Short mmCIF file of N, CA and C in Angstrom, two decimals:
data_model
loop_
_atom_site.label_atom_id
_atom_site.label_comp_id
_atom_site.label_asym_id
_atom_site.label_seq_id
_atom_site.Cartn_x
_atom_site.Cartn_y
_atom_site.Cartn_z
N ASP A 260 -25.05 116.75 178.36
CA ASP A 260 -25.07 118.16 178.00
C ASP A 260 -26.04 118.42 176.85
N VAL A 261 -25.94 117.61 175.80
CA VAL A 261 -26.79 117.82 174.63
C VAL A 261 -28.25 117.61 174.99
N MET A 262 -28.52 116.63 175.84
CA MET A 262 -29.89 116.32 176.21
C MET A 262 -30.58 117.50 176.88
N TRP A 263 -29.83 118.29 177.64
CA TRP A 263 -30.41 119.38 178.41
C TRP A 263 -30.22 120.73 177.77
N SER A 264 -29.69 120.81 176.58
CA SER A 264 -29.49 122.11 175.93
C SER A 264 -30.83 122.74 175.58
N THR A 265 -30.86 124.07 175.63
CA THR A 265 -32.11 124.79 175.35
C THR A 265 -32.19 125.26 173.91
N ASN A 266 -31.09 125.22 173.19
CA ASN A 266 -31.05 125.68 171.81
C ASN A 266 -30.94 124.51 170.85
N LYS A 267 -31.31 124.77 169.60
CA LYS A 267 -31.15 123.76 168.57
C LYS A 267 -29.68 123.38 168.44
N GLN A 268 -29.41 122.12 168.19
CA GLN A 268 -28.02 121.65 168.11
C GLN A 268 -27.28 122.27 166.92
N ILE A 269 -27.85 122.19 165.74
CA ILE A 269 -27.22 122.72 164.53
C ILE A 269 -28.24 123.62 163.82
N ILE A 270 -27.79 124.79 163.41
CA ILE A 270 -28.64 125.73 162.68
C ILE A 270 -28.04 125.92 161.30
N GLU A 271 -28.85 125.78 160.29
CA GLU A 271 -28.38 125.94 158.92
C GLU A 271 -28.45 127.42 158.55
N ILE A 272 -27.38 127.91 157.89
CA ILE A 272 -27.38 129.29 157.39
C ILE A 272 -27.32 129.26 155.87
N SER A 273 -27.88 130.28 155.27
CA SER A 273 -27.93 130.35 153.81
C SER A 273 -28.06 131.81 153.39
N LYS A 274 -28.19 132.04 152.12
CA LYS A 274 -28.38 133.40 151.61
C LYS A 274 -29.67 134.00 152.16
N ASP A 275 -30.70 133.16 152.29
CA ASP A 275 -31.99 133.63 152.81
C ASP A 275 -31.99 133.78 154.33
N LYS A 276 -31.14 133.03 155.01
CA LYS A 276 -31.04 133.10 156.46
C LYS A 276 -29.57 133.23 156.87
N PRO A 277 -29.02 134.46 156.77
CA PRO A 277 -27.60 134.66 157.08
C PRO A 277 -27.33 134.52 158.58
N LEU A 278 -26.05 134.44 158.91
CA LEU A 278 -25.62 134.23 160.29
C LEU A 278 -26.22 135.26 161.24
N ASN A 279 -26.21 136.54 160.85
CA ASN A 279 -26.70 137.57 161.76
C ASN A 279 -28.20 137.48 162.02
N LYS A 280 -28.93 136.74 161.21
CA LYS A 280 -30.37 136.53 161.46
C LYS A 280 -30.64 135.16 162.07
N ALA A 281 -29.67 134.27 162.01
CA ALA A 281 -29.86 132.90 162.52
C ALA A 281 -29.73 132.81 164.03
N ILE A 282 -28.84 133.64 164.61
CA ILE A 282 -28.62 133.61 166.06
C ILE A 282 -28.52 135.02 166.60
N PRO A 283 -28.87 135.22 167.88
CA PRO A 283 -28.73 136.55 168.49
C PRO A 283 -27.26 136.95 168.59
N SER A 284 -26.99 138.22 168.55
CA SER A 284 -25.61 138.72 168.54
C SER A 284 -24.86 138.47 169.84
N PHE A 285 -25.54 138.27 170.94
CA PHE A 285 -24.88 138.10 172.23
C PHE A 285 -24.45 136.65 172.50
N MET A 286 -24.84 135.73 171.66
CA MET A 286 -24.54 134.32 171.91
C MET A 286 -23.20 133.91 171.30
N SER A 287 -22.51 133.01 172.00
CA SER A 287 -21.28 132.42 171.47
C SER A 287 -21.65 131.31 170.50
N TYR A 288 -20.85 131.15 169.46
CA TYR A 288 -21.17 130.14 168.46
C TYR A 288 -19.92 129.68 167.73
N PHE A 289 -20.06 128.56 167.04
CA PHE A 289 -19.03 128.05 166.14
C PHE A 289 -19.71 127.87 164.80
N SER A 290 -19.11 128.40 163.76
CA SER A 290 -19.74 128.28 162.44
C SER A 290 -18.78 127.70 161.41
N VAL A 291 -19.36 126.99 160.46
CA VAL A 291 -18.63 126.44 159.33
C VAL A 291 -19.39 126.86 158.09
N GLN A 292 -18.71 127.54 157.16
CA GLN A 292 -19.36 127.98 155.94
C GLN A 292 -18.75 127.30 154.73
N PHE A 293 -19.61 127.01 153.76
CA PHE A 293 -19.21 126.40 152.50
C PHE A 293 -19.57 127.39 151.41
N GLY A 294 -18.57 128.05 150.83
CA GLY A 294 -18.85 129.07 149.83
C GLY A 294 -19.21 130.39 150.51
N LEU A 295 -19.97 131.21 149.82
CA LEU A 295 -20.30 132.54 150.36
C LEU A 295 -21.43 132.53 151.37
N TYR A 296 -22.40 131.65 151.22
CA TYR A 296 -23.60 131.75 152.04
C TYR A 296 -23.94 130.51 152.87
N ASP A 297 -23.76 129.35 152.31
CA ASP A 297 -24.24 128.13 152.97
C ASP A 297 -23.29 127.67 154.06
N GLY A 298 -23.87 127.13 155.13
CA GLY A 298 -23.08 126.60 156.22
C GLY A 298 -23.93 126.21 157.40
N TYR A 299 -23.26 125.98 158.53
CA TYR A 299 -23.94 125.55 159.75
C TYR A 299 -23.37 126.32 160.93
N VAL A 300 -24.21 126.48 161.96
CA VAL A 300 -23.83 127.16 163.19
C VAL A 300 -24.20 126.27 164.37
N HIS A 301 -23.31 126.19 165.33
CA HIS A 301 -23.58 125.49 166.58
C HIS A 301 -23.48 126.52 167.69
N ILE A 302 -24.55 126.71 168.46
CA ILE A 302 -24.55 127.66 169.57
C ILE A 302 -23.84 127.02 170.75
N ILE A 303 -22.94 127.79 171.36
CA ILE A 303 -22.19 127.32 172.53
C ILE A 303 -22.86 127.92 173.76
N GLU A 304 -23.50 127.06 174.52
CA GLU A 304 -24.25 127.53 175.69
C GLU A 304 -23.35 127.75 176.90
N ASP A 305 -22.35 126.93 177.08
CA ASP A 305 -21.44 127.05 178.22
C ASP A 305 -20.01 126.95 177.72
N GLU A 306 -19.35 128.08 177.61
CA GLU A 306 -18.00 128.12 177.06
C GLU A 306 -16.99 127.35 177.90
N THR A 307 -17.28 127.14 179.17
CA THR A 307 -16.34 126.41 180.03
C THR A 307 -16.31 124.92 179.72
N LYS A 308 -17.33 124.41 179.02
CA LYS A 308 -17.38 122.99 178.69
C LYS A 308 -16.80 122.66 177.31
N ILE A 309 -16.40 123.67 176.57
CA ILE A 309 -15.85 123.45 175.23
C ILE A 309 -14.38 123.09 175.35
N LYS A 310 -14.00 121.99 174.72
CA LYS A 310 -12.60 121.55 174.76
C LYS A 310 -11.78 122.32 173.72
N GLN A 311 -10.48 122.28 173.90
CA GLN A 311 -9.54 122.99 173.04
C GLN A 311 -9.64 122.54 171.58
N ASP A 312 -10.00 121.30 171.36
CA ASP A 312 -10.03 120.78 169.99
C ASP A 312 -11.45 120.71 169.40
N PHE A 313 -12.37 121.49 169.92
CA PHE A 313 -13.76 121.45 169.45
C PHE A 313 -13.86 121.75 167.96
N GLY A 314 -13.28 122.84 167.51
CA GLY A 314 -13.34 123.22 166.09
C GLY A 314 -12.73 122.18 165.17
N PRO A 315 -11.49 121.75 165.43
CA PRO A 315 -10.89 120.72 164.57
C PRO A 315 -11.69 119.42 164.56
N GLN A 316 -12.30 119.06 165.68
CA GLN A 316 -13.09 117.83 165.71
C GLN A 316 -14.35 117.96 164.85
N ILE A 317 -14.95 119.14 164.81
CA ILE A 317 -16.11 119.38 163.95
C ILE A 317 -15.71 119.21 162.49
N ILE A 318 -14.58 119.82 162.10
CA ILE A 318 -14.10 119.72 160.73
C ILE A 318 -13.76 118.26 160.40
N ALA A 319 -13.12 117.56 161.33
CA ALA A 319 -12.79 116.15 161.11
C ALA A 319 -14.05 115.32 160.90
N GLY A 320 -15.10 115.64 161.63
CA GLY A 320 -16.36 114.92 161.45
C GLY A 320 -16.98 115.18 160.09
N ILE A 321 -16.84 116.40 159.60
CA ILE A 321 -17.39 116.74 158.29
C ILE A 321 -16.66 115.98 157.19
N VAL A 322 -15.33 115.94 157.26
CA VAL A 322 -14.56 115.25 156.22
C VAL A 322 -14.35 113.77 156.52
N GLU A 323 -14.88 113.33 157.65
CA GLU A 323 -14.84 111.93 158.07
C GLU A 323 -13.42 111.38 158.17
N LYS A 324 -12.53 112.15 158.75
CA LYS A 324 -11.14 111.73 158.97
C LYS A 324 -10.64 112.25 160.31
N VAL A 325 -9.63 111.60 160.83
CA VAL A 325 -8.95 112.10 162.02
C VAL A 325 -7.83 113.00 161.51
N LEU A 326 -7.95 114.29 161.76
CA LEU A 326 -6.96 115.23 161.24
C LEU A 326 -5.70 115.24 162.10
N PHE A 327 -5.87 115.29 163.39
CA PHE A 327 -4.75 115.27 164.32
C PHE A 327 -5.32 115.12 165.72
N LYS A 328 -4.44 114.86 166.67
CA LYS A 328 -4.86 114.76 168.07
C LYS A 328 -4.09 115.80 168.86
N ILE A 329 -4.79 116.48 169.74
CA ILE A 329 -4.16 117.47 170.61
C ILE A 329 -3.72 116.77 171.88
N LYS A 330 -2.46 116.98 172.23
CA LYS A 330 -1.94 116.36 173.44
C LYS A 330 -2.47 117.09 174.66
N ASN A 331 -2.79 116.34 175.68
CA ASN A 331 -3.22 116.93 176.94
C ASN A 331 -2.00 117.25 177.79
N GLU A 332 -1.37 118.37 177.48
CA GLU A 332 -0.18 118.78 178.21
C GLU A 332 -0.52 120.01 179.04
N ALA A 333 0.27 120.23 180.04
CA ALA A 333 0.12 121.43 180.83
C ALA A 333 0.47 122.65 179.96
N TYR A 334 -0.12 123.77 180.28
CA TYR A 334 0.10 125.00 179.52
C TYR A 334 1.59 125.35 179.45
N ASN A 335 2.31 125.22 180.55
CA ASN A 335 3.74 125.57 180.58
C ASN A 335 4.55 124.70 179.65
N LYS A 336 4.21 123.43 179.53
CA LYS A 336 4.94 122.54 178.61
C LYS A 336 4.68 122.92 177.17
N GLN A 337 3.46 123.37 176.84
CA GLN A 337 3.16 123.80 175.49
C GLN A 337 3.94 125.07 175.13
N ILE A 338 4.10 125.95 176.09
CA ILE A 338 4.85 127.19 175.88
C ILE A 338 6.32 126.90 175.60
N GLU A 339 6.90 125.89 176.27
CA GLU A 339 8.30 125.54 176.10
C GLU A 339 8.60 125.04 174.69
N ARG A 340 7.60 124.43 174.01
CA ARG A 340 7.84 123.91 172.68
C ARG A 340 8.04 124.98 171.68
#
C-alpha cells in the first residue's frame, strides 16, 4: 500500500504551514499535534484499508510503547460488553 501511494507519507505542520494549508479540505487525514502549532499529518487515501486501531498505533509508535491491543471480536460481541 505504502509503495503505491500517491501522496507523501507524513506531512509536517507548523505555525508557518497550518493544517488547512498542508492538505486539501476534501481529503481524509489523521493528525497529531504537539502544542498549538507543531505536528504531523498522514493522508488517508483509502478509508476502507484503515484498521480500527490505526490512531492508537500511531500514538504508540510515537511514545515507543504498546498502549493496548484491540480484540478482533465481532461487532455484536463488542456491543454486549
